[in-house]
Amino acid sequence: MNTSFDEITKELEKAEQKDLNIKIKPIIHETVQFLDITIMNANGQLKTSIYHKPSADPYYLPHTSDYPHAIHRNIPYTALLRAVRLCSNLHDFHLEQLCINVSLLLNNYAPKLITNQFLPFFQVNKANFLIKRFNK
């Protein structure tokens, strides 16, 4: 069932009146950002990727912080898991993998630790062929 833009706007305004924490700005556009995702309509095909706020720094828990090693070890893996869940195509996933890699390096993660966590991610998800493809 298709609902008109005006009807949807009225429902969103009702939600805002019920809870002041709800702030939704209804827009019609080819690309929208919601929370940490970009949703794009490309000729009727929805595509998703991770949205990076321009004002936000590429930040992960610094490797030099005083947390158990297991916490640091899991960050690269879970960052890739988030990327694969939010990116609807391989190209966007690869770009996000590069962003994750650079962000981790900027936060003092050793390249070997990053590689040692990226490899199991691809192995567990039966995507070893992507490692070779991305390294070309």
Coordinates of C-alpha atoms in Angstrom, one line a residue:
M1 CA 0.0 0.0 0.0
N2 CA 1.5 3.3 -1.0
T3 CA 0.9 6.2 1.4
S4 CA 1.2 9.8 0.4
F5 CA 4.0 12.0 1.5
D6 CA 1.6 14.2 3.5
E7 CA 0.1 11.2 5.4
I8 CA 3.5 10.0 6.3
T9 CA 4.6 13.5 7.4
K10 CA 1.5 13.7 9.7
E11 CA 2.4 10.4 11.3
L12 CA 5.9 11.5 11.9
E13 CA 4.7 14.8 13.5
K14 CA 2.4 12.8 15.8
A15 CA 5.4 10.7 16.9
E16 CA 7.5 13.9 17.5
Q17 CA 4.7 15.3 19.7
K18 CA 4.6 12.1 21.8
D19 CA 8.3 12.0 22.4
L20 CA 10.6 15.0 22.1
N21 CA 13.6 12.8 21.5
I22 CA 12.1 11.7 18.1
K23 CA 13.6 14.0 15.4
I24 CA 12.8 12.8 11.9
K25 CA 12.9 15.1 9.0
P26 CA 10.9 13.7 6.1
I27 CA 12.5 14.1 2.7
I28 CA 12.2 12.6 -0.7
H29 CA 15.5 12.3 -2.4
E30 CA 17.6 9.7 -4.3
T31 CA 19.9 9.3 -1.3
V32 CA 19.2 9.6 2.4
Q33 CA 21.2 9.1 5.6
F34 CA 19.6 7.5 8.6
L35 CA 21.6 6.7 11.7
D36 CA 24.8 5.1 10.4
I37 CA 23.6 4.1 6.9
T38 CA 23.2 5.7 3.5
I39 CA 20.3 4.4 1.5
M40 CA 20.3 5.2 -2.3
N41 CA 17.7 4.6 -4.9
A42 CA 19.5 3.7 -8.1
N43 CA 16.8 3.2 -10.8
G44 CA 14.4 1.5 -8.4
Q45 CA 17.2 -0.6 -6.8
L46 CA 17.9 0.2 -3.1
K47 CA 21.6 0.2 -2.2
T48 CA 23.0 0.7 1.2
S49 CA 26.4 1.6 2.6
I50 CA 27.9 3.0 5.8
Y51 CA 27.4 6.7 6.4
H52 CA 30.3 8.5 7.8
K53 CA 29.5 11.9 9.4
P54 CA 31.8 14.5 7.9
S55 CA 32.5 15.9 11.4
A56 CA 33.4 12.6 13.0
D57 CA 37.0 11.4 13.3
P58 CA 37.8 7.8 12.2
Y59 CA 38.0 6.5 15.8
Y60 CA 38.2 3.0 17.3
L61 CA 39.4 2.1 20.8
P62 CA 43.1 3.0 20.7
H63 CA 45.3 -0.1 20.9
T64 CA 47.4 1.6 23.5
S65 CA 44.4 1.9 25.9
D66 CA 44.4 -0.3 29.0
Y67 CA 41.8 -2.9 28.0
P68 CA 42.2 -6.7 27.8
H69 CA 43.8 -7.9 24.6
A70 CA 40.7 -9.8 23.6
I71 CA 38.8 -6.5 23.3
H72 CA 41.3 -5.0 20.9
R73 CA 41.5 -8.3 19.0
N74 CA 37.8 -8.3 18.4
I75 CA 37.5 -4.8 17.0
P76 CA 38.8 -5.4 13.5
Y77 CA 36.6 -8.5 13.1
T78 CA 33.4 -6.8 14.4
A79 CA 34.1 -3.7 12.2
L80 CA 34.2 -5.9 9.1
L81 CA 31.0 -7.7 10.3
R82 CA 29.2 -4.4 10.6
A83 CA 30.4 -3.4 7.1
V84 CA 29.2 -6.6 5.5
R85 CA 25.8 -6.2 7.1
L86 CA 25.4 -2.6 6.0
C87 CA 27.0 -2.6 2.5
S88 CA 24.7 -4.0 -0.2
N89 CA 27.5 -4.4 -2.8
L90 CA 31.1 -5.6 -2.9
H91 CA 32.6 -2.3 -4.0
D92 CA 31.2 -0.4 -1.0
F93 CA 32.3 -3.2 1.3
H94 CA 35.8 -3.0 -0.1
L95 CA 35.9 0.8 0.4
E96 CA 34.7 0.3 4.0
Q97 CA 37.3 -2.3 4.6
L98 CA 40.0 0.2 3.5
C99 CA 38.5 2.8 5.8
I100 CA 38.5 0.3 8.7
N101 CA 42.1 -0.6 8.0
V102 CA 43.3 3.1 7.9
S103 CA 41.3 3.9 11.1
L104 CA 42.8 1.0 13.0
L105 CA 46.3 2.0 11.9
L106 CA 45.7 5.6 13.0
N107 CA 44.6 4.1 16.4
N108 CA 48.0 2.3 16.8
Y109 CA 46.8 -1.2 15.8
A110 CA 49.7 -3.3 14.4
P111 CA 49.3 -4.2 10.8
K112 CA 49.9 -7.9 11.7
L113 CA 47.0 -7.8 14.3
I114 CA 44.7 -6.3 11.7
T115 CA 45.6 -8.9 9.1
N116 CA 45.3 -11.7 11.7
Q117 CA 41.7 -10.6 12.4
F118 CA 40.7 -9.8 8.8
L119 CA 41.8 -13.3 7.5
P120 CA 39.5 -15.3 9.9
F121 CA 36.6 -13.1 9.0
F122 CA 37.0 -14.0 5.3
Q123 CA 37.7 -17.7 6.1
V124 CA 34.6 -18.1 8.4
N125 CA 32.4 -16.4 5.8
K126 CA 33.9 -18.6 3.0
A127 CA 35.1 -15.5 1.1
N128 CA 38.8 -16.2 0.8
F129 CA 38.7 -15.4 -2.9
L130 CA 37.9 -11.7 -1.9
I131 CA 41.3 -11.3 -0.2
K132 CA 43.1 -12.0 -3.4
R133 CA 40.7 -9.9 -5.4
F134 CA 41.0 -6.9 -3.1
N135 CA 44.8 -7.1 -3.0
K136 CA 45.0 -6.7 -6.8

